[in-house]
Amino acid sequence: MKWNRFTLKTKTEAEDAVICTLADVGIEGVEIEDKKPLTEEDKAQMFVDIMPEGPADDGIAYLNFYLDEDADKEDILKKVYAALDELKEYMDIGDATIEESQTEDKDWINNWKQYFHQFYVDDILIVPSWEEVKAEDQDKMILHIDPGTAFGTGMHETTQLVIRQLKKYVTFDTEMLDVGTGSGILGIVALKLGAKHVLGTDLDPCAVPAVAENKEANHIKDETFDMMIGNIIDDKEVQDKAGYEKYDIVTANILADVLVPLTPVVVHQMKKGAYYITSGILDVKEDVVKQAVEAAGLTVVEITHQGEWVAITARKDS
């Protein structure tokens, strides 16, 4: 099958908003071409500490999306342009021009699915939407998670490290704060383990629909998992909305360089006796994060490893 490729020219600072706008009209799987250097938040999502120098950012981004030959492209493009016009009222998205070309015979939307199959994290089975649960697995704890625009499928060692800690510390009274929630996988695991309520925070607006979709796929009651967009490290409004001395568990599966400034802030959201479960830490950064945790007044109770990654679990004693 041949595919029509559409390349939308925009500004690098607007690409996240444009991608979310495309998703709102049903277009997913967008490719990004830009020269924008990675931010610390980007590195946190990718678990990359060091990147080579790239070309200077020219402020331009090209977003590619694909429609098959049978799609009503005129109707879809009409919706895209209307959505972009609406977005232009709120921000500068640059030219927002779209050029059309044609790909070779490749299923650009679905080929990647061959690389993601159901798998276990200990006794928890994680299944993508295009695979069936086997009869012998029906009695297992099952998570339905699809890879998407927000990070977190459970395949990465750092996510697995946090899941194992949640199995130890979640109770039926648990109020949990998940910083950098991404796909919502950690919050969903906690709720399936019996937690009472989860609040997720993230910098990426695409996390909101990703969490909503995964909540629905896993039959999670809407009122048990709330989402908030914003930076809890330096945004007082986010801190206030999250609340203080409120949470039994705080999880943060983020790059070590983000955990260091996060820890002395988020400790104020924790109840006395609460657990702080961190991961996304390369083994070479273990001591740096451990020192930050202890400097914030927390007691380290356990350090676990998987491959080159580390999870540090600490408790707030006072």
XYZ file of C-alpha atoms in Angstrom:
318
model
C 0.000 0.000 0.000
C 1.279 3.464 -0.869
C 1.002 6.316 1.588
C 0.613 10.042 1.090
C 3.074 11.985 3.200
C 2.235 15.498 4.368
C 4.973 17.807 5.659
C 3.819 20.675 7.825
C 6.246 23.567 8.300
C 6.053 25.283 11.672
C 8.233 26.761 14.405
C 10.228 24.613 16.823
C 8.650 26.361 19.803
C 5.179 25.473 18.474
C 5.749 21.857 17.470
C 4.305 20.311 20.658
C 1.124 22.361 20.364
C 0.812 21.554 16.657
C 1.313 17.819 17.284
C -1.420 17.862 19.932
C -3.662 19.752 17.502
C -3.070 17.093 14.855
C -3.888 14.410 17.411
C -7.162 16.184 18.172
C -8.258 15.682 14.549
C -7.180 12.034 14.560
C -3.620 12.198 13.186
C -1.043 10.237 15.176
C 2.475 8.973 14.544
C 3.943 12.371 13.639
C 7.640 12.522 12.689
C 9.601 15.574 13.837
C 12.486 17.077 11.886
C 14.183 20.032 13.557
C 17.537 21.289 14.790
C 16.356 22.080 18.290
C 18.849 20.941 20.972
C 17.501 18.599 23.634
C 16.367 20.214 26.871
C 16.895 18.532 30.236
C 13.223 17.510 30.153
C 13.689 15.931 26.708
C 16.704 14.026 27.996
C 14.653 12.890 30.980
C 12.061 11.415 28.634
C 14.778 9.716 26.552
C 17.076 8.721 29.449
C 20.051 10.353 27.725
C 22.695 12.192 29.747
C 25.149 13.206 27.006
C 24.352 14.114 23.412
C 26.769 15.149 20.652
C 26.664 18.728 19.390
C 24.256 19.209 16.484
C 23.631 21.983 13.971
C 22.429 25.360 15.221
C 18.678 25.658 15.739
C 17.123 27.644 12.882
C 13.755 27.822 14.625
C 12.010 25.723 11.959
C 10.355 22.341 12.452
C 8.932 19.989 9.846
C 6.219 17.613 11.011
C 5.479 14.615 8.771
C 2.243 12.642 8.955
C 0.899 9.902 6.698
C -2.475 9.017 5.169
C -3.178 5.904 3.145
C -4.467 6.158 -0.415
C -8.021 5.320 0.647
C -8.250 8.135 3.187
C -10.414 11.144 2.414
C -7.448 13.489 2.428
C -9.455 16.537 1.375
C -11.748 16.201 4.375
C -8.849 15.459 6.733
C -6.782 18.385 5.470
C -9.797 20.657 5.783
C -10.018 19.707 9.452
C -6.266 20.142 9.885
C -6.275 23.639 8.404
C -9.299 24.636 10.478
C -7.601 23.394 13.655
C -4.376 25.203 12.748
C -6.266 28.430 12.081
C -7.804 28.166 15.527
C -4.391 27.533 17.071
C -2.988 30.618 15.282
C -5.337 32.767 17.345
C -3.452 31.788 20.475
C 0.174 31.442 19.342
C 2.612 31.960 16.478
C 3.004 28.664 14.625
C 4.917 30.051 11.655
C 4.016 29.290 8.042
C 1.858 26.248 8.850
C 2.084 25.283 5.182
C 1.621 21.657 4.155
C 3.374 19.936 1.255
C 2.278 16.555 -0.094
C 4.457 13.704 -1.380
C 4.159 9.932 -1.697
C 6.049 7.194 0.106
C 7.102 3.757 -1.076
C 5.074 0.663 -0.231
C 5.537 0.759 3.541
C 3.061 0.666 6.372
C 4.514 3.645 8.209
C 1.821 3.639 10.867
C 1.933 -0.020 11.885
C 5.369 -1.425 11.040
C 6.764 -0.399 14.418
C 4.255 -2.671 16.160
C 6.417 -5.694 15.318
C 8.889 -4.428 17.931
C 6.448 -4.162 20.840
C 4.850 -7.335 22.201
C 3.318 -8.329 25.506
C 5.807 -8.995 28.277
C 6.045 -9.535 32.027
C 7.421 -7.340 34.759
C 7.650 -10.076 37.382
C 3.999 -11.229 37.675
C 2.457 -8.195 35.918
C 1.623 -8.710 32.239
C 1.783 -5.646 29.968
C -0.166 -6.039 26.728
C -0.520 -3.682 23.726
C -3.992 -3.204 22.261
C -3.259 -5.224 19.095
C -2.433 -8.442 20.984
C -4.794 -10.863 22.696
C -4.328 -12.028 26.274
C -3.651 -15.762 26.272
C -6.068 -18.007 28.123
C -3.399 -19.082 30.601
C -2.725 -15.435 31.488
C -6.302 -14.376 32.207
C -5.810 -14.609 35.990
C -2.719 -12.368 36.001
C -2.589 -8.658 36.756
C -2.826 -7.202 33.253
C -1.962 -3.700 32.061
C -3.074 -2.543 28.629
C -0.497 0.044 27.551
C 0.288 1.243 24.024
C 3.405 3.135 23.009
C 2.390 6.656 22.068
C 3.311 10.307 22.224
C 3.891 10.131 25.995
C 6.736 8.115 27.489
C 6.203 4.883 29.405
C 5.393 1.359 28.234
C 7.101 -0.582 31.012
C 9.821 -1.945 28.763
C 12.524 0.349 30.112
C 14.536 -0.852 33.108
C 13.824 2.337 35.048
C 10.056 1.860 34.840
C 10.398 -1.756 35.924
C 12.491 -0.725 38.918
C 9.730 1.638 40.094
C 6.988 -0.927 39.480
C 8.786 -3.399 41.746
C 9.011 -0.780 44.495
C 5.334 0.081 44.155
C 4.494 -3.585 44.735
C 6.276 -3.313 48.091
C 4.878 -0.033 49.365
C 1.380 0.589 47.925
C -1.499 0.041 50.351
C -5.260 0.492 50.049
C -4.965 3.956 51.648
C -2.187 5.192 49.372
C -2.358 8.715 47.978
C 0.315 8.886 45.284
C 1.967 11.734 43.396
C 3.669 10.757 40.126
C 5.994 13.473 38.809
C 6.622 13.158 35.065
C 3.736 10.742 34.631
C 4.015 10.309 30.829
C 1.690 7.496 29.759
C 0.415 7.070 33.320
C 1.764 3.544 33.676
C 3.054 3.982 37.231
C -0.193 5.508 38.440
C -2.205 2.745 36.777
C 0.000 0.079 38.388
C -0.480 1.715 41.791
C -4.263 1.822 41.374
C -4.369 -1.804 40.269
C -2.339 -2.654 43.366
C -5.063 -0.991 45.444
C -4.011 2.660 45.834
C -6.820 5.085 46.619
C -5.863 8.006 44.386
C -3.103 9.228 42.046
C -2.165 12.712 40.886
C 0.133 12.850 37.874
C 2.092 15.907 36.777
C 3.915 16.371 33.490
C 5.423 19.098 31.335
C 4.058 17.650 28.084
C 0.370 18.389 27.268
C 0.271 15.145 25.242
C 0.426 13.264 28.551
C -3.200 14.235 29.252
C -4.812 12.306 26.363
C -2.266 9.492 26.766
C -3.220 9.015 30.412
C -6.931 9.269 29.567
C -6.640 6.556 26.909
C -4.670 4.232 29.165
C -7.078 4.783 32.053
C -9.961 3.796 29.804
C -8.110 0.754 28.458
C -7.482 -0.435 32.015
C -10.953 0.381 33.398
C -9.550 2.932 35.834
C -12.231 5.130 37.386
C -11.732 8.688 36.198
C -11.912 10.217 39.664
C -9.071 8.037 40.985
C -6.389 9.449 38.640
C -6.076 13.195 38.050
C -3.607 14.948 35.730
C -1.965 18.362 35.933
C 0.355 20.026 33.409
C 3.157 22.146 34.841
C 6.595 22.136 36.452
C 6.295 21.327 40.130
C 9.958 22.249 40.666
C 9.517 25.984 40.193
C 5.793 26.648 39.712
C 4.189 27.613 43.021
C 0.718 27.245 41.566
C 1.415 23.597 40.667
C 2.874 22.990 44.121
C -0.196 24.520 45.781
C -2.636 22.553 43.643
C -0.796 19.326 44.361
C -1.031 20.073 48.079
C 1.348 19.763 51.019
C 2.033 16.828 53.359
C -0.607 14.943 51.402
C 1.027 11.928 49.735
C 2.026 8.497 51.026
C 4.154 7.792 47.942
C 5.860 10.120 45.474
C 7.330 8.564 42.329
C 9.707 10.305 39.941
C 11.126 8.306 37.041
C 13.167 11.190 35.650
C 16.754 11.966 34.682
C 19.144 12.374 37.626
C 19.819 16.029 36.787
C 16.100 16.734 37.249
C 15.786 14.695 40.442
C 18.399 16.850 42.190
C 16.337 20.104 42.099
C 13.022 18.218 42.387
C 13.761 16.401 45.645
C 14.000 19.344 48.093
C 10.768 20.723 46.631
C 8.607 17.620 46.485
C 9.529 16.582 50.025
C 6.966 19.189 51.150
C 4.199 17.276 49.337
C 4.985 14.120 51.344
C 3.349 13.021 54.571
C 5.455 11.961 57.526
C 6.406 8.356 56.855
C 5.875 8.704 53.094
C 8.073 6.958 50.541
C 9.938 8.673 47.719
C 10.658 6.292 44.822
C 13.046 7.663 42.228
C 14.541 6.152 39.099
C 15.894 7.198 35.718
C 19.309 7.282 37.369
C 22.386 6.037 35.544
C 24.704 4.158 37.913
C 27.348 6.875 37.539
C 24.840 9.370 38.988
C 23.761 7.202 41.930
C 25.807 9.074 44.537
C 24.665 12.472 43.245
C 20.993 11.601 43.657
C 21.567 9.812 46.970
C 23.259 12.921 48.348
C 20.368 15.116 47.153
C 17.847 12.786 48.787
C 19.688 12.810 52.107
C 20.261 16.583 51.945
C 16.480 17.004 51.688
C 16.101 15.225 55.035
C 14.989 11.852 53.683
C 16.319 8.479 54.820
C 17.406 6.078 52.091
C 15.792 2.693 52.743
C 16.707 0.802 49.586
C 18.784 1.129 46.411
C 18.019 -1.292 43.581
C 19.720 -1.861 40.245
C 18.811 -3.234 36.841
C 21.485 -3.116 34.178
C 23.119 0.320 34.339
C 20.054 1.927 35.948
C 19.340 2.674 39.595
C 16.258 3.289 41.725
C 16.552 4.977 45.116
C 13.724 4.594 47.629
C 13.687 6.900 50.643
C 11.351 7.720 53.546
C 10.340 10.975 55.171
C 10.757 10.372 58.890
C 9.785 13.849 60.068
